[in-house]
Tab-separated table of C-alpha atoms in Angstrom:
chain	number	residue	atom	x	y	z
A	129	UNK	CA	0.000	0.000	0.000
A	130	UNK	CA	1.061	3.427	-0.922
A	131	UNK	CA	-0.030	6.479	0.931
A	132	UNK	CA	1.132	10.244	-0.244
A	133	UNK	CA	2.603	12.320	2.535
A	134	UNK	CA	1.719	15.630	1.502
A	135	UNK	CA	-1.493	17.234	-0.327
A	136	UNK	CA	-4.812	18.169	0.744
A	137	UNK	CA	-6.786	14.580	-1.284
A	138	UNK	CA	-5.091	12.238	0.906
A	139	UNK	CA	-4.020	9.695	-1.810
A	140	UNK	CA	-3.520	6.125	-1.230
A	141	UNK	CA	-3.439	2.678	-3.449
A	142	UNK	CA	-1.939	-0.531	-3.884
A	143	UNK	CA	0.558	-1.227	-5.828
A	144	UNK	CA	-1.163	-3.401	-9.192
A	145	UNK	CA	0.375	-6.648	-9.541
A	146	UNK	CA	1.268	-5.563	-13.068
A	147	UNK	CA	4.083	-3.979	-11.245
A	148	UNK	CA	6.954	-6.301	-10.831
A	149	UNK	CA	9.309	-3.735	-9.189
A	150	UNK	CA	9.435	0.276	-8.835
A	151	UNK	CA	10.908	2.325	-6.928
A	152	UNK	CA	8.705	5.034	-4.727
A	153	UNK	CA	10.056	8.903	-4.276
A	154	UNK	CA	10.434	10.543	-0.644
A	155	UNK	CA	7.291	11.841	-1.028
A	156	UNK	CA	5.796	8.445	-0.750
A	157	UNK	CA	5.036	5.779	2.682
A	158	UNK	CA	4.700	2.283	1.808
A	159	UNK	CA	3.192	-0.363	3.716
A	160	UNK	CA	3.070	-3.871	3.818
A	161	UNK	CA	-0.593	-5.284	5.008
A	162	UNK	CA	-0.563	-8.260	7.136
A	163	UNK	CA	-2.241	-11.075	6.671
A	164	UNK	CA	-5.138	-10.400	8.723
A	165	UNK	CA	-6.060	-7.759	6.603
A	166	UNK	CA	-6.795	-7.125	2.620
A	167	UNK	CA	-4.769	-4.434	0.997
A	168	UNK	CA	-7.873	-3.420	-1.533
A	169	UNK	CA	-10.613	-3.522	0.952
A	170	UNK	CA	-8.156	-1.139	3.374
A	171	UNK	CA	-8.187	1.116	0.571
A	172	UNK	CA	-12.160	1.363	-0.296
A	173	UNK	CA	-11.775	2.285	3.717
A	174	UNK	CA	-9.658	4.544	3.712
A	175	UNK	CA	-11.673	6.267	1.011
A	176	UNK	CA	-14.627	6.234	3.176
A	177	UNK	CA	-16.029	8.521	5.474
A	178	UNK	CA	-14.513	7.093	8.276
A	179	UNK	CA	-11.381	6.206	6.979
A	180	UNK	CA	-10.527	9.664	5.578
A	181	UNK	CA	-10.738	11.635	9.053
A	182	UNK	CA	-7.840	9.343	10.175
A	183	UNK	CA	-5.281	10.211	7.804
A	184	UNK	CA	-6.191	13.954	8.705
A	185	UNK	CA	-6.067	12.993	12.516
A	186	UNK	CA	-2.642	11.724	11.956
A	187	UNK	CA	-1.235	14.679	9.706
A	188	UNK	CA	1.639	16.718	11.396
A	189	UNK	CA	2.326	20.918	10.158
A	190	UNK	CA	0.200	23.594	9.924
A	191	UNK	CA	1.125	25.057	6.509
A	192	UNK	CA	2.265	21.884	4.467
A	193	UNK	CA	0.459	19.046	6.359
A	194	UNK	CA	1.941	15.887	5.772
A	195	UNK	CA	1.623	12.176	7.230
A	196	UNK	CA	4.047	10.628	8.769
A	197	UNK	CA	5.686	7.033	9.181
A	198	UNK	CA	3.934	6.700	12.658
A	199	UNK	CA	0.714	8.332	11.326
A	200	UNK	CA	0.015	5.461	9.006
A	201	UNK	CA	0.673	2.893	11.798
A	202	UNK	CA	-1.519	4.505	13.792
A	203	UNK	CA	-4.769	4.467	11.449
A	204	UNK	CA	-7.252	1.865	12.952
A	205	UNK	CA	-9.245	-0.798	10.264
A	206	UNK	CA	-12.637	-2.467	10.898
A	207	UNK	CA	-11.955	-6.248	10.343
A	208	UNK	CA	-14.823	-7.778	9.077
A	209	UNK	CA	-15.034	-11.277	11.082
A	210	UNK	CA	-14.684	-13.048	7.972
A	211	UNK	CA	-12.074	-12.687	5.126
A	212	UNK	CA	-14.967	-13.325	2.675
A	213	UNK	CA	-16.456	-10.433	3.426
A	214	UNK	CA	-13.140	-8.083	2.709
A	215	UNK	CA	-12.061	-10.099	-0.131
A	216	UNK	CA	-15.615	-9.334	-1.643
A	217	UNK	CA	-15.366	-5.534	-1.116
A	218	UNK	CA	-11.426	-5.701	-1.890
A	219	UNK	CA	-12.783	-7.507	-5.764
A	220	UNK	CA	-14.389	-4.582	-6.489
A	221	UNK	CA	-11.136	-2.431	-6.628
A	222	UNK	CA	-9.631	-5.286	-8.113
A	223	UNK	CA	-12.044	-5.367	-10.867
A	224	UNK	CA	-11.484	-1.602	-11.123
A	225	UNK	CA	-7.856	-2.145	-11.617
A	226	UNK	CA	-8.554	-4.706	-14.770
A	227	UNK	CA	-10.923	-2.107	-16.260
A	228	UNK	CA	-8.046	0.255	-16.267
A	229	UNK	CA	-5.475	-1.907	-17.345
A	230	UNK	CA	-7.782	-2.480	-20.499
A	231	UNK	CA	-8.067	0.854	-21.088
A	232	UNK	CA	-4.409	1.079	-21.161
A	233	UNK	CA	-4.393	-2.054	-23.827
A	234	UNK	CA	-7.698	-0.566	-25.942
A	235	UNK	CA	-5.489	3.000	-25.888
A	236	UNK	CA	-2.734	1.208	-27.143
A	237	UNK	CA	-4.377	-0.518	-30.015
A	238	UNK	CA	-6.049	2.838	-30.889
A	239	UNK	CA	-2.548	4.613	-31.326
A	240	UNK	CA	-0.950	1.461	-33.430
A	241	UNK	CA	-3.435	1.486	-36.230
A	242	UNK	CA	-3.369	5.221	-36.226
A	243	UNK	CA	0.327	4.555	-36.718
A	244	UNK	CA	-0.031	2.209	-39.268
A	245	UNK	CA	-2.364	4.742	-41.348
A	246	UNK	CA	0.130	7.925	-40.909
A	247	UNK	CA	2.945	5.526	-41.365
A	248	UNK	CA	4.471	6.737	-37.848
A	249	UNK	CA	4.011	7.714	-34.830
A	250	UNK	CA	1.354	11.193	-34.604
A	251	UNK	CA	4.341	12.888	-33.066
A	252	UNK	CA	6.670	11.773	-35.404
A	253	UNK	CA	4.179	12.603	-38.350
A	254	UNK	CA	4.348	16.463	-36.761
A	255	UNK	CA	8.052	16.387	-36.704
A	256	UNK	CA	8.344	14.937	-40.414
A	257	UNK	CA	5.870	17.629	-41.389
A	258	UNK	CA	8.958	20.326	-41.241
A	259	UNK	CA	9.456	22.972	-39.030
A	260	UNK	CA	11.372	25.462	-41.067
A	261	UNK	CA	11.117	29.005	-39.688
A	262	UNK	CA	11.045	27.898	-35.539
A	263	UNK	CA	14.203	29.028	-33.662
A	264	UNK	CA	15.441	26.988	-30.749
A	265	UNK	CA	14.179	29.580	-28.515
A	266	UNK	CA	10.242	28.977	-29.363
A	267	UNK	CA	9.933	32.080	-31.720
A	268	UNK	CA	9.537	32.054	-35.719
A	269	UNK	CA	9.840	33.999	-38.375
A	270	UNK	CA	7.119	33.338	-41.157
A	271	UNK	CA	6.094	35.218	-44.595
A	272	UNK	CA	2.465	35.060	-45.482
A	273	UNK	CA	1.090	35.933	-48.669
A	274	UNK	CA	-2.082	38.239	-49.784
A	275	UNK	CA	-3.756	35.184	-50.459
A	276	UNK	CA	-3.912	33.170	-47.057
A	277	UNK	CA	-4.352	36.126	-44.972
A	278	UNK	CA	-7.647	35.381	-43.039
A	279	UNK	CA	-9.715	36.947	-40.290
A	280	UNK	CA	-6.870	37.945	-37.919
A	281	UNK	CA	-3.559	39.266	-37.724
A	282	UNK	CA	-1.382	37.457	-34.823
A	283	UNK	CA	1.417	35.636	-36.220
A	284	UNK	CA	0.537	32.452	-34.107
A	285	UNK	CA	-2.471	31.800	-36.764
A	286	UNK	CA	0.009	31.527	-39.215
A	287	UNK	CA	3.036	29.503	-37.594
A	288	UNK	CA	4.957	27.693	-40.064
A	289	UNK	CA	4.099	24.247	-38.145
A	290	UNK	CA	0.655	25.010	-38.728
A	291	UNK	CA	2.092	25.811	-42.328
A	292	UNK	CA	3.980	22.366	-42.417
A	293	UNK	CA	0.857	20.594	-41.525
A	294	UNK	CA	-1.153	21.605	-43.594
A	295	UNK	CA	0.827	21.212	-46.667
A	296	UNK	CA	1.502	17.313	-45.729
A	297	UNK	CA	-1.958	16.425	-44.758
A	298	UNK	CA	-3.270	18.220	-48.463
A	299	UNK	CA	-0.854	15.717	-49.927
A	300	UNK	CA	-2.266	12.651	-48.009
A	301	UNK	CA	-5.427	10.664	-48.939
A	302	UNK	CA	-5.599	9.648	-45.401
A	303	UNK	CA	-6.514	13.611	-44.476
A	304	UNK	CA	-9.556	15.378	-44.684
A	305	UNK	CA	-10.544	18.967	-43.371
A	306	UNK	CA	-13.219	18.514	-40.126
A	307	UNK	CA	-15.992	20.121	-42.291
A	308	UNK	CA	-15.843	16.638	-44.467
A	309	UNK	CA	-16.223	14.411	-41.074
A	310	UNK	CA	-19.000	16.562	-38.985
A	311	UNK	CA	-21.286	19.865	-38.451
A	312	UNK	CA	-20.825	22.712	-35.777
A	313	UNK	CA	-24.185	22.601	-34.216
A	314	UNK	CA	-23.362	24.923	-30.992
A	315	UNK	CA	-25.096	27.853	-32.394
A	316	UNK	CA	-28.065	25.428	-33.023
A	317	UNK	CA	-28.579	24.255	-30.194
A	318	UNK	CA	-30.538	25.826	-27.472
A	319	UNK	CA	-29.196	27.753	-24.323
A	320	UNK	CA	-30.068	26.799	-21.241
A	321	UNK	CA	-29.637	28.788	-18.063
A	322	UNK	CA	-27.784	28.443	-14.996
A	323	UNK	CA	-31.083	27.574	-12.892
A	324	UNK	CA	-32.299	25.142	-15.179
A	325	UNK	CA	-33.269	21.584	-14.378
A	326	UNK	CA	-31.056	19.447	-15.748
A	327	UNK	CA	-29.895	15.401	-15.580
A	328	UNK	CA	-25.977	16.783	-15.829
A	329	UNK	CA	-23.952	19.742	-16.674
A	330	UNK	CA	-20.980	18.956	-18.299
A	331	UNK	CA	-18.144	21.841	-17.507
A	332	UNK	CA	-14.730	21.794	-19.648
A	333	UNK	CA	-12.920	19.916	-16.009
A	334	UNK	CA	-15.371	17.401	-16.154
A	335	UNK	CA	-13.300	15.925	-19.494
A	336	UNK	CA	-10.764	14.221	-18.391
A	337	UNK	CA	-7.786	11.897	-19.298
A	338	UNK	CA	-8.451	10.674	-22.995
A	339	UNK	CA	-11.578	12.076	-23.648
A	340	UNK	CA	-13.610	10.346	-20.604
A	341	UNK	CA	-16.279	12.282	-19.620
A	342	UNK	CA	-17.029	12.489	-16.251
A	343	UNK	CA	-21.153	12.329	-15.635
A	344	UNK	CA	-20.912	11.239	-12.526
A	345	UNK	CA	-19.314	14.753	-11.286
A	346	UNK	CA	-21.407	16.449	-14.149
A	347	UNK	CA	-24.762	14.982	-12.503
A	348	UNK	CA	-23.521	16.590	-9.461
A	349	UNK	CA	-22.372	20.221	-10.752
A	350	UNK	CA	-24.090	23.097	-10.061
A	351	UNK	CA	-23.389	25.722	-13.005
A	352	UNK	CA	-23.103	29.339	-12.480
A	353	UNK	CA	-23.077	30.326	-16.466
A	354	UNK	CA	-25.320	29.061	-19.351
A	355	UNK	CA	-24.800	26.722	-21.100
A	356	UNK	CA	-26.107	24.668	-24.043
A	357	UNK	CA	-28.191	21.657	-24.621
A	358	UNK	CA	-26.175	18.347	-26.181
A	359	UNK	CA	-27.045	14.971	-27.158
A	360	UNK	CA	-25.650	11.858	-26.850
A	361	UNK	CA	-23.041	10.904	-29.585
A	362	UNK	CA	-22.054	15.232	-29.518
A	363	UNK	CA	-18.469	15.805	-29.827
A	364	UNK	CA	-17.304	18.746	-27.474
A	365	UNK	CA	-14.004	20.412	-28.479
A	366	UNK	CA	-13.162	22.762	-25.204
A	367	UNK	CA	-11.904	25.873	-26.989
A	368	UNK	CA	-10.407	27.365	-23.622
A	369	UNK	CA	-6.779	26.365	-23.121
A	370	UNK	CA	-6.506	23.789	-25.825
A	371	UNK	CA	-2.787	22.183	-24.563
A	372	UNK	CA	-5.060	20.446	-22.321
A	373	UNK	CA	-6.560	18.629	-25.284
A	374	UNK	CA	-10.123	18.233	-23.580
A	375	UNK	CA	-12.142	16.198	-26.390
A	376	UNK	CA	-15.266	13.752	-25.106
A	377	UNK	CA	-18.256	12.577	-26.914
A	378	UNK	CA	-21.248	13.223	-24.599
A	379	UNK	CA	-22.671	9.904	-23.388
A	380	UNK	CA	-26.244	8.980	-23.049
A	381	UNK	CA	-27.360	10.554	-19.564
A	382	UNK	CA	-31.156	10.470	-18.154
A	383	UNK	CA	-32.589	13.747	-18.425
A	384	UNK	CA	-31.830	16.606	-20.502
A	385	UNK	CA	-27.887	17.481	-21.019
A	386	UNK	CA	-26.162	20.359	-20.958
A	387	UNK	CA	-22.219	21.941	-21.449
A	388	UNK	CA	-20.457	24.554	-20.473
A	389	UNK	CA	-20.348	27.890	-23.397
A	390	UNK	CA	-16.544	26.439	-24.253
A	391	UNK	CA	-16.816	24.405	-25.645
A	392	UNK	CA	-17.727	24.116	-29.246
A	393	UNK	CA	-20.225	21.220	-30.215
A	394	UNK	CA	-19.949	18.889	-33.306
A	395	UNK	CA	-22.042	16.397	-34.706
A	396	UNK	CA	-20.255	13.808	-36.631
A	397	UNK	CA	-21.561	13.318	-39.905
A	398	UNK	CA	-23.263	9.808	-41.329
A	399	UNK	CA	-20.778	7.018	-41.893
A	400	UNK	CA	-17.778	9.217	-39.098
A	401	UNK	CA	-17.905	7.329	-36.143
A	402	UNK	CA	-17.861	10.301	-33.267
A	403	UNK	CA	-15.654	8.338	-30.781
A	404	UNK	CA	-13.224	7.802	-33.702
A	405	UNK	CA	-13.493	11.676	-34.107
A	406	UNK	CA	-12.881	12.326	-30.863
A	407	UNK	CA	-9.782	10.332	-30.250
A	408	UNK	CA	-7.903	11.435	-33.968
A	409	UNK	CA	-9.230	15.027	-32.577
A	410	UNK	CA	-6.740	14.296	-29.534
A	411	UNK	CA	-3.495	13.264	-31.569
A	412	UNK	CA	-0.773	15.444	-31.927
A	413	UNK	CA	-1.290	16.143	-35.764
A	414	UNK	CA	-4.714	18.151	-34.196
A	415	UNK	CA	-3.372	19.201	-31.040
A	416	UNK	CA	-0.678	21.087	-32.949
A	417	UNK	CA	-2.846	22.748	-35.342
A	418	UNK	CA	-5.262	23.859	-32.573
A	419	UNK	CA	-2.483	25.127	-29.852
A	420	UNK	CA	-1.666	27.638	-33.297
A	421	UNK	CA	-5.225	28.293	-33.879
A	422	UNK	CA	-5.742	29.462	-30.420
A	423	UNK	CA	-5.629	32.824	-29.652
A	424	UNK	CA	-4.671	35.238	-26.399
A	425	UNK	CA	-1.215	36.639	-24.698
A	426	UNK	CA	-1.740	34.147	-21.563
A	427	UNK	CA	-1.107	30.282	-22.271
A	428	UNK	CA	-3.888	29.104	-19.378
A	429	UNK	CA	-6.720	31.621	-21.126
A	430	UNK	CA	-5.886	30.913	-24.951
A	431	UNK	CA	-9.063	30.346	-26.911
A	432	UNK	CA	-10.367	28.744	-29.769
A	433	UNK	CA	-12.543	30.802	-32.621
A	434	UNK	CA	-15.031	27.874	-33.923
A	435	UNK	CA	-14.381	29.504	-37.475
A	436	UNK	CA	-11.348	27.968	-37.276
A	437	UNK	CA	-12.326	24.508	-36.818
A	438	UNK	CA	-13.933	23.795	-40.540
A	439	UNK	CA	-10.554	23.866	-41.864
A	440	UNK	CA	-8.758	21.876	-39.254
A	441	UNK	CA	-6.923	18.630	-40.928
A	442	UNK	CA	-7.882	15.482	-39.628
A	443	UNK	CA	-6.484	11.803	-40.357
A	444	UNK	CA	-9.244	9.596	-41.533
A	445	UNK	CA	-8.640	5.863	-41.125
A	446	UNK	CA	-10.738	3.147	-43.103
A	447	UNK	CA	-10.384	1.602	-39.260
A	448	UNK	CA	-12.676	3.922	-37.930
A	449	UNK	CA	-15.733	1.884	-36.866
A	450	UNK	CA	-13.109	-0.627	-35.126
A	451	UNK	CA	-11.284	2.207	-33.286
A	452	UNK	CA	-14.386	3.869	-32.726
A	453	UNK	CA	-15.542	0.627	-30.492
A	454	UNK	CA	-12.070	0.374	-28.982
A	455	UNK	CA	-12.357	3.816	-27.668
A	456	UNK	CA	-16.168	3.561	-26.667
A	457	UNK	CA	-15.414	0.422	-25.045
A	458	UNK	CA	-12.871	2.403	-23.607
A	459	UNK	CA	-14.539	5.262	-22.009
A	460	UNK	CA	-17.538	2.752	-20.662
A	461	UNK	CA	-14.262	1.221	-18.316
A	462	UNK	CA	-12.840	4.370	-17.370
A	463	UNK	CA	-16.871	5.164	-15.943
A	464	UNK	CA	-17.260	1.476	-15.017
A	465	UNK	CA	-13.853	1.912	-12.699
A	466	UNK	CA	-14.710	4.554	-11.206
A	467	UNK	CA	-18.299	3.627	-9.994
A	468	UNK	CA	-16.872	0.320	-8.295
A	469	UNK	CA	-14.420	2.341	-6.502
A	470	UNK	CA	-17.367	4.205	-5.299
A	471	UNK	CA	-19.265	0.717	-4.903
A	472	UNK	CA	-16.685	-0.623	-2.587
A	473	UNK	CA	-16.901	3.080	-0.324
A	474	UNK	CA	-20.000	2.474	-0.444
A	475	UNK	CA	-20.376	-1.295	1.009
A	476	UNK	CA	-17.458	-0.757	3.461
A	477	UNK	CA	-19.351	2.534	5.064
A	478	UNK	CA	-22.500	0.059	4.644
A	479	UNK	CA	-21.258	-2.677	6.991
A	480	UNK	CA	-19.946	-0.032	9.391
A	481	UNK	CA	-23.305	1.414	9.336
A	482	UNK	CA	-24.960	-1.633	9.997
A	483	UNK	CA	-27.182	-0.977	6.707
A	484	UNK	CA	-25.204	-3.805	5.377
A	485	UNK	CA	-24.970	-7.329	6.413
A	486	UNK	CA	-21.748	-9.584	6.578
A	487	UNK	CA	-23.922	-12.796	5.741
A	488	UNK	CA	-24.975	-11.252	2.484
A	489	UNK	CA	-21.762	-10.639	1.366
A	490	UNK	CA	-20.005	-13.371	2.458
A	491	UNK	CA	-23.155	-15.403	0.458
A	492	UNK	CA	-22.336	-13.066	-2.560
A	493	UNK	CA	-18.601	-13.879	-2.505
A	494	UNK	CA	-19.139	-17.426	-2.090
A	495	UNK	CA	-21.762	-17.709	-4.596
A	496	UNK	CA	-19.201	-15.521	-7.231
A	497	UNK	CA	-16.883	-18.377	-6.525
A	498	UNK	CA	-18.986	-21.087	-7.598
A	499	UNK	CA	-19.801	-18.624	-10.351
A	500	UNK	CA	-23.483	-17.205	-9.386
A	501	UNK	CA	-23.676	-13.550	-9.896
A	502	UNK	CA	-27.352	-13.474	-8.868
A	503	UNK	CA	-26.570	-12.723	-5.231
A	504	UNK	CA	-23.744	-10.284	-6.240
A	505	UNK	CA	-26.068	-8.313	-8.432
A	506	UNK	CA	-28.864	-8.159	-5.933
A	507	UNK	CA	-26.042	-5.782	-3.835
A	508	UNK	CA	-24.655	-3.948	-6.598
A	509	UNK	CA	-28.487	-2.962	-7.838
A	510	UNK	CA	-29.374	-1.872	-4.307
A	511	UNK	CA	-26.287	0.804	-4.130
A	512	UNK	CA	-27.599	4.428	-4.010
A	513	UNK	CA	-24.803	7.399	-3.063
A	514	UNK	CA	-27.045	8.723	-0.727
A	515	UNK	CA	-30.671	8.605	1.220
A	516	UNK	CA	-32.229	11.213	-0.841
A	517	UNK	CA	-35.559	10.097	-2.159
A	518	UNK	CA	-35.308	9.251	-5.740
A	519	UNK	CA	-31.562	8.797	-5.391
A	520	UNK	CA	-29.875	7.119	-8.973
A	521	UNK	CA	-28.364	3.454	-8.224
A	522	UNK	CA	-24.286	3.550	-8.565
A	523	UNK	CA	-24.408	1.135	-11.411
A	524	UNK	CA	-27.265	1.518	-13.470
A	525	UNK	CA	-26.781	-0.918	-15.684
A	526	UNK	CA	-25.341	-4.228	-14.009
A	527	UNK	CA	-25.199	-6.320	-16.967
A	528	UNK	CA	-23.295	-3.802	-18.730
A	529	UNK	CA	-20.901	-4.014	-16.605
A	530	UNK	CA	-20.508	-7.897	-16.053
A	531	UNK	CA	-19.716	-7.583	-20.203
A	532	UNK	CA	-16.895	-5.404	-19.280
A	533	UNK	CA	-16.110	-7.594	-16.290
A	534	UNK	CA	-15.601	-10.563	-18.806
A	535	UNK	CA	-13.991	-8.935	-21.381
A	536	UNK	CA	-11.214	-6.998	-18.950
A	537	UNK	CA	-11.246	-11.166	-17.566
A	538	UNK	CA	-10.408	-12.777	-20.686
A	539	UNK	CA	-7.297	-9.905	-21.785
A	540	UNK	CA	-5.962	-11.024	-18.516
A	541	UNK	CA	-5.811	-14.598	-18.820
């Protein structure tokens, strides 16, 4: 077990048994679990709301708290009286861990056949493209003719990488302008305000790592600016900041969705596959042309103008459907992940509680062993974060789930 010293979230994991050997900085305590006591199902409580005040209890300094070697010994885990009932909470981080180890492998796949259509590596596709004009310093010197001179005037619109790009991609078949693969629809879709009822707001921080959109946080967010209605199968393109490369295809959500004003909403056209879209949006050969596009003096606050985008070049694989799946597949793990780490919370604050009983899941664990999911299902379907009235279940859609459960099962055999 890991646990951070410093830092106000209080981080802690287990080391995945991908790992064969690593090395941990200064910065990091590790622990060795006895016996007695499962490493996952010590970290579901430690996520908890009981486990969390301990690691603040033990945290020494006023301006930089941090915990110490002695703090960790001292934190204090509920032992179930049988190891069937913490191996059964533990499996669910477990499970989380081989979700994200096949989105690692589905990411992977993804990037080789985009490879294989560009002939290289993205990056190394950008770097082939030329940069002619770019001192070693990060400034350029670049000559533009009457012709190409467009709605503005800052030299970063016409940066001879953007130049470079360009000219390779127009000499590519696999290349196409965005215009030929979907629609801006932002101005056609209505506003919404910031009292509205909605099933989810989806701000610009709520895209994460790869395009995964966050709905559980965007369920949850109270906006203080309009927005704009999307539909499932949207693209959103944050136009705010665009080195962070925040690109998601809105998923289907209950209720009516909304987005935040930055970002800029495409629909992908019939026959584009808008998970495909999204992920060749996030390569380097469009992350380079949109960091130029951008405009603004301060690199955090650099934004996009959505008359831009039409023109933007974009690699078009005759792969797309497959990729498409791989990275759909992909983003229904990442979500999958992170609702059994909140499952396992969940049943560990449960048993504490008293609002769960250790018979049931030591039944559930033994019955998962003799492979019966009925009991285990019962549990999961029965999770709400919450007592509010009308509260959503934590896994909507347990089958769904079990499919991903298989499939992350048979990659790791």
């Amino acid at each position: 077990m890991l646990f951070a010293k410093g830092g106000m979230y209080r981080h802690c994991a287990v080391v995945p048994k991908a790992v064969i050997e690593a090395n941990i900085s200064q910065d990091v305590i590790g622990a060795e679990p006895s016996e007695r006591l499962d490493s996952y199902y010590a970290i579901a409580f430690l996520q908890s709301k009981y486990g969390r005040p301990q690691l603040v209890r033990w945290e020494q300094g006023n301006a930089q708290p941090h915990l110490s070697n002695d703090g960790v010994k001292g934190v204090l885990f509920p032992l179930p009286h049988s190891t069937d009932a913490q191996r059964y909470i533990g499996d669910k981080i477990r499970q989380a861990e081989r979700l994200r180890e096949l989105t690692r492998i589905l990411d992977e796949k993804a990037n080789a056949a985009l490879a294989e259509l560009l002939g290289e590596t993205d990056e190394s596709w950008v770097a082939g493209a030329g940069t002619t004009g770019v001192f070693a310093s990060g400034g350029f010197r670049t000559r533009v003719g009457a012709g190409r001179i467009r709605g503005r005037l800052d030299p970063s619109g016409y940066h001879p990488e953007l130049t470079a790009i360009s000219k390779r991609a127009t000499k590519s078949r696999n290349f196409v302008t965005l215009l030929e693969m979907a629609d801006l629809v932002t101005d056609k879709r209505a506003k919404t305000s910031s009292e509205s009822a909605l099933g989810a707001y989806i701000s610009v921080l709520h895209v994460l790592q790869a395009g995964y959109v966050d709905m559980v946080a965007a369920s949850r967010y109270q906006p203080e600016s309009d927005g704009r209605l999307c539909n499932p199968g949207d693209i959103l393109l944050s136009g705010i900041n665009p080195v962070a490369n925040r690109v998601g295809v809105c998923p289907i959500r209950s209720g009516q969705v909304a987005c935040s004003p930055e970002f800029s909403i495409l629909r992908a056209r019939s026959g584009v596959d808008p998970h495909y879209l999204a992920f060749a949006l996030r390569s380097q050969v469009c992350l380079r042309q949109l960091l130029h596009l951008a405009q603004g003096t301060s690199s955090s606050r650099r934004r996009l103008d959505e008359a831009e985008l039409p023109a933007l070049w974009v690699p078009i694989s005759p792969e797309q459907q497959r990729i498409g799946e791989w990275m759909s597949t992909r983003q229904r793990c990442t979500a999958a992940s992170y609702t059994l780490t909140i499952a396992a919370r969940l049943l560990v604050e449960g048993l504490i509680d008293g609002h769960v009983a250790e018979a049931d899941l030591i039944t559930a664990q033994k019955a998962l062993e003799a492979g019966d999911r009925s009991v285990d299902r019962g549990i999961l379907q029965c999770l709400r974060e919450g007592d509010a009235l009308g509260a959503e279940p934590v896994i909507p859609d347990v089958d769904s789930l079990y499919e991903l459960l298989d499939e992350s099962e048979e990659i790791a055999v």
